[in-house]
Amino acid sequence: MGTGSDAVRASGSSQLAGRVAVITGAGRGIGREHALLFAAEGASVVVNDLGGSNSGEGSDAGPAHEVVAAIRAAGGTAVANTEDVATWDGAKSLVAQAVDEFGRLDVVVNNAGILRDGFIATLTESDWDAVIAVHLKGHFSVLRHAAEYWKAQSKAGEQPLASVINTASGSGTTLPNAGQSNYGSAKAAIAALTLVAADELERYGVRVNAIAPIARTRLTLATPGMGTLMAEPEEEGEVDLFSPANISPLVAYLATEKCPVTGRVYAVQGGAISRLAGWHDVDTIETDGLWDIDDIAARLPRT
């Protein structure tokens, strides 16, 4: 039995009915499954995807339009957007399109990302900048323009019931990977951005959460060893826990109007969802006077 959008679509539920959602990186992988499930649950979806390669090179309008066609064929509502969310103007026009097309914006799912792995001693400036731009600036740019819209709504007396779901990663939270200094740094920053945004935007009726997903996508399959770990089931009828579609139900729940959760980061992989917590005190040393180098060397926590 399926665990993804097909199974939910068959249930006939409509937990996102009337919601308008922008989903970035929605032409393939996890983002595509988000878009399919959101539409199946009744949301009107702006499917954003630049259509670049794993490394963010090139563009192709095909993936975004193909997802829109699939949604419409199933009776859903969607429009395509192929803007580059790593640019300020691209993110602004994406938010504007949602409002222009559907009259409102209720949900932002920041999902777009690329990989340009490399060890620190040889990583190029362009590979650092590109990954930070797509992940971190791309998240912030869409969030910023959506926040401006929601703030204006709130000030006008139309308090939103809005939701933002960002995409972090274990690479930046619990499982730092050698060769991913750019990716891990961006993802750790996205987790921090999520907490700050949740605190700032709550007054405007906006909840902000993040997920750190692990699933079978073109990016994870490009990581050595991950292909074997997340291979598709060989037995017919076996549950495919690492299908990208198995990530989307959590995102859909966080996007529902009545969900109370905000300021949280959830790891989701296979059959497990875990709430993650950030940096916290583990061991502390104190002094009544000024710090001394030898005293620090003797007592600094190391384990």
mmCIF file of C-alpha atoms in Angstrom, residues 20-188:
data_model
loop_
_atom_site.group_PDB
_atom_site.id
_atom_site.type_symbol
_atom_site.label_atom_id
_atom_site.label_comp_id
_atom_site.label_asym_id
_atom_site.label_seq_id
_atom_site.Cartn_x
_atom_site.Cartn_y
_atom_site.Cartn_z
ATOM 1 C CA VAL A 20 -3.109 28.996 -0.968
ATOM 2 C CA ALA A 21 0.431 27.638 -0.864
ATOM 3 C CA VAL A 22 3.739 28.522 -2.477
ATOM 4 C CA ILE A 23 6.143 25.570 -2.656
ATOM 5 C CA THR A 24 9.700 26.113 -3.894
ATOM 6 C CA GLY A 25 11.746 23.404 -5.559
ATOM 7 C CA ALA A 26 8.477 21.639 -6.311
ATOM 8 C CA GLY A 27 9.336 20.247 -9.729
ATOM 9 C CA ARG A 28 11.018 17.096 -8.464
ATOM 10 C CA GLY A 29 11.648 14.984 -5.384
ATOM 11 C CA ILE A 30 10.257 15.996 -2.016
ATOM 12 C CA GLY A 31 8.936 19.327 -3.286
ATOM 13 C CA ARG A 32 6.969 17.610 -6.025
ATOM 14 C CA GLU A 33 5.335 15.324 -3.473
ATOM 15 C CA HIS A 34 4.492 18.322 -1.291
ATOM 16 C CA ALA A 35 2.744 19.964 -4.246
ATOM 17 C CA LEU A 36 0.796 16.832 -5.178
ATOM 18 C CA LEU A 37 -0.345 16.215 -1.615
ATOM 19 C CA PHE A 38 -1.257 19.850 -0.936
ATOM 20 C CA ALA A 39 -3.377 19.942 -4.084
ATOM 21 C CA ALA A 40 -4.979 16.606 -3.204
ATOM 22 C CA GLU A 41 -5.870 18.058 0.194
ATOM 23 C CA GLY A 42 -7.615 21.014 -1.454
ATOM 24 C CA ALA A 43 -4.944 23.726 -1.530
ATOM 25 C CA SER A 44 -4.302 25.991 -4.500
ATOM 26 C CA VAL A 45 -0.601 25.609 -5.216
ATOM 27 C CA VAL A 46 2.039 27.777 -6.857
ATOM 28 C CA VAL A 47 4.595 25.223 -8.044
ATOM 29 C CA ASN A 48 7.989 26.925 -8.112
ATOM 30 C CA ASP A 49 11.035 25.348 -9.731
ATOM 31 C CA LEU A 50 13.858 26.909 -11.711
ATOM 32 C CA GLY A 51 14.562 23.499 -13.192
ATOM 33 C CA GLY A 52 18.318 23.516 -12.709
ATOM 34 C CA SER A 53 20.702 20.620 -12.232
ATOM 35 C CA ASN A 54 21.711 19.119 -8.868
ATOM 36 C CA SER A 55 24.454 21.750 -8.708
ATOM 37 C CA GLY A 56 22.106 24.590 -9.621
ATOM 38 C CA GLU A 57 23.263 25.058 -13.178
ATOM 39 C CA GLY A 58 20.921 25.791 -16.061
ATOM 40 C CA SER A 59 17.146 26.067 -16.043
ATOM 41 C CA ASP A 60 14.203 24.130 -17.409
ATOM 42 C CA ALA A 61 10.558 25.161 -17.164
ATOM 43 C CA GLY A 62 9.460 21.573 -17.785
ATOM 44 C CA PRO A 63 9.434 20.131 -14.239
ATOM 45 C CA ALA A 64 7.226 22.867 -12.740
ATOM 46 C CA HIS A 65 4.753 22.682 -15.626
ATOM 47 C CA GLU A 66 4.673 18.878 -15.507
ATOM 48 C CA VAL A 67 3.697 18.937 -11.832
ATOM 49 C CA VAL A 68 0.986 21.512 -12.544
ATOM 50 C CA ALA A 69 -0.344 19.321 -15.350
ATOM 51 C CA ALA A 70 -0.460 16.307 -13.010
ATOM 52 C CA ILE A 71 -2.310 18.313 -10.364
ATOM 53 C CA ARG A 72 -4.852 19.639 -12.858
ATOM 54 C CA ALA A 73 -5.361 16.175 -14.356
ATOM 55 C CA ALA A 74 -6.286 14.952 -10.878
ATOM 56 C CA GLY A 75 -8.785 17.784 -10.479
ATOM 57 C CA GLY A 76 -6.584 20.088 -8.402
ATOM 58 C CA THR A 77 -5.632 23.745 -8.746
ATOM 59 C CA ALA A 78 -2.099 24.886 -9.473
ATOM 60 C CA VAL A 79 0.016 27.313 -11.476
ATOM 61 C CA ALA A 80 3.681 27.136 -12.397
ATOM 62 C CA ASN A 81 6.442 29.549 -11.434
ATOM 63 C CA THR A 82 10.021 29.252 -12.686
ATOM 64 C CA GLU A 83 11.620 32.188 -10.873
ATOM 65 C CA ASP A 84 15.002 31.889 -9.159
ATOM 66 C CA VAL A 85 14.228 32.246 -5.440
ATOM 67 C CA ALA A 86 17.911 32.892 -4.729
ATOM 68 C CA THR A 87 17.269 36.371 -6.151
ATOM 69 C CA TRP A 88 15.362 39.084 -4.294
ATOM 70 C CA ASP A 89 13.178 39.954 -7.271
ATOM 71 C CA GLY A 90 12.478 36.303 -8.094
ATOM 72 C CA ALA A 91 11.224 35.634 -4.577
ATOM 73 C CA LYS A 92 9.159 38.828 -4.596
ATOM 74 C CA SER A 93 7.460 37.939 -7.864
ATOM 75 C CA LEU A 94 6.708 34.418 -6.599
ATOM 76 C CA VAL A 95 4.814 35.766 -3.603
ATOM 77 C CA ALA A 96 3.070 38.333 -5.795
ATOM 78 C CA GLN A 97 1.962 35.630 -8.241
ATOM 79 C CA ALA A 98 0.228 33.684 -5.473
ATOM 80 C CA VAL A 99 -1.721 36.761 -4.392
ATOM 81 C CA ASP A 100 -2.499 37.807 -7.971
ATOM 82 C CA GLU A 101 -3.627 34.324 -9.047
ATOM 83 C CA PHE A 102 -5.558 33.244 -5.965
ATOM 84 C CA GLY A 103 -6.236 36.437 -4.024
ATOM 85 C CA ARG A 104 -4.267 35.486 -0.925
ATOM 86 C CA LEU A 105 -1.301 33.566 0.473
ATOM 87 C CA ASP A 106 -1.555 31.222 3.454
ATOM 88 C CA VAL A 107 1.420 28.870 3.285
ATOM 89 C CA VAL A 108 5.055 29.021 2.221
ATOM 90 C CA VAL A 109 7.053 25.804 1.930
ATOM 91 C CA ASN A 110 10.725 26.595 1.371
ATOM 92 C CA ASN A 111 12.222 23.488 -0.184
ATOM 93 C CA ALA A 112 14.500 24.520 -3.078
ATOM 94 C CA GLY A 113 18.108 23.398 -2.791
ATOM 95 C CA ILE A 114 21.260 22.308 -4.584
ATOM 96 C CA LEU A 115 24.454 20.412 -3.768
ATOM 97 C CA ARG A 116 28.047 21.375 -4.505
ATOM 98 C CA ASP A 117 30.001 19.169 -2.143
ATOM 99 C CA GLY A 118 33.711 19.574 -1.589
ATOM 100 C CA PHE A 119 36.265 19.487 1.195
ATOM 101 C CA ILE A 120 37.087 22.781 2.856
ATOM 102 C CA ALA A 121 40.702 22.892 1.675
ATOM 103 C CA THR A 122 39.633 22.764 -1.972
ATOM 104 C CA LEU A 123 36.088 24.181 -1.996
ATOM 105 C CA THR A 124 35.779 27.087 -4.418
ATOM 106 C CA GLU A 125 34.266 30.452 -3.593
ATOM 107 C CA SER A 126 31.623 29.982 -6.268
ATOM 108 C CA ASP A 127 30.554 26.610 -4.831
ATOM 109 C CA TRP A 128 30.242 28.135 -1.369
ATOM 110 C CA ASP A 129 28.308 31.154 -2.616
ATOM 111 C CA ALA A 130 25.925 29.167 -4.827
ATOM 112 C CA VAL A 131 24.825 26.777 -2.077
ATOM 113 C CA ILE A 132 24.413 29.530 0.500
ATOM 114 C CA ALA A 133 22.431 31.584 -2.039
ATOM 115 C CA VAL A 134 19.932 28.896 -3.028
ATOM 116 C CA HIS A 135 19.368 27.463 0.442
ATOM 117 C CA LEU A 136 19.765 30.295 2.925
ATOM 118 C CA LYS A 137 19.091 33.381 0.838
ATOM 119 C CA GLY A 138 16.382 31.531 -1.078
ATOM 120 C CA HIS A 139 14.618 30.655 2.170
ATOM 121 C CA PHE A 140 14.978 34.149 3.572
ATOM 122 C CA SER A 141 13.959 35.972 0.391
ATOM 123 C CA VAL A 142 10.644 34.141 0.027
ATOM 124 C CA LEU A 143 10.014 34.356 3.765
ATOM 125 C CA ARG A 144 10.771 38.080 3.802
ATOM 126 C CA HIS A 145 8.340 38.988 1.014
ATOM 127 C CA ALA A 146 5.641 36.711 2.420
ATOM 128 C CA ALA A 147 6.151 38.266 5.860
ATOM 129 C CA GLU A 148 5.704 41.732 4.392
ATOM 130 C CA TYR A 149 2.386 40.624 2.897
ATOM 131 C CA TRP A 150 1.177 39.035 6.150
ATOM 132 C CA LYS A 151 2.261 42.038 8.233
ATOM 133 C CA ALA A 152 0.227 44.322 5.973
ATOM 134 C CA GLN A 153 -2.772 42.014 6.323
ATOM 135 C CA SER A 154 -2.470 42.040 10.102
ATOM 136 C CA LYS A 155 -2.124 45.822 10.244
ATOM 137 C CA ALA A 156 -5.252 46.108 8.114
ATOM 138 C CA GLY A 157 -7.228 44.069 10.632
ATOM 139 C CA GLU A 158 -7.216 40.835 8.612
ATOM 140 C CA GLN A 159 -5.139 38.658 10.931
ATOM 141 C CA PRO A 160 -3.638 35.765 8.929
ATOM 142 C CA LEU A 161 -3.625 32.133 9.962
ATOM 143 C CA ALA A 162 -0.474 31.514 7.968
ATOM 144 C CA SER A 163 2.230 28.886 8.065
ATOM 145 C CA VAL A 164 5.832 28.626 6.895
ATOM 146 C CA ILE A 165 7.660 25.318 6.660
ATOM 147 C CA ASN A 166 11.393 25.557 6.015
ATOM 148 C CA THR A 167 13.706 22.721 5.030
ATOM 149 C CA ALA A 168 16.761 22.144 7.190
ATOM 150 C CA SER A 169 18.856 18.951 7.220
ATOM 151 C CA GLY A 170 20.583 16.540 9.516
ATOM 152 C CA SER A 171 23.767 17.727 7.833
ATOM 153 C CA GLY A 172 23.305 21.027 9.643
ATOM 154 C CA THR A 173 21.722 19.779 12.866
ATOM 155 C CA THR A 174 22.590 16.291 14.121
ATOM 156 C CA LEU A 175 24.771 14.548 11.519
ATOM 157 C CA PRO A 176 27.389 16.913 10.060
ATOM 158 C CA ASN A 177 28.910 15.427 6.911
ATOM 159 C CA ALA A 178 32.479 15.869 5.740
ATOM 160 C CA GLY A 179 32.462 17.555 2.347
ATOM 161 C CA GLN A 180 29.317 19.554 3.058
ATOM 162 C CA SER A 181 30.570 22.674 4.820
ATOM 163 C CA ASN A 182 28.496 24.883 2.517
ATOM 164 C CA TYR A 183 25.352 22.763 2.647
ATOM 165 C CA GLY A 184 25.579 22.034 6.382
ATOM 166 C CA SER A 185 26.206 25.690 7.215
ATOM 167 C CA ALA A 186 23.200 26.786 5.166
ATOM 168 C CA LYS A 187 20.948 24.171 6.736
ATOM 169 C CA ALA A 188 22.049 25.001 10.285
#
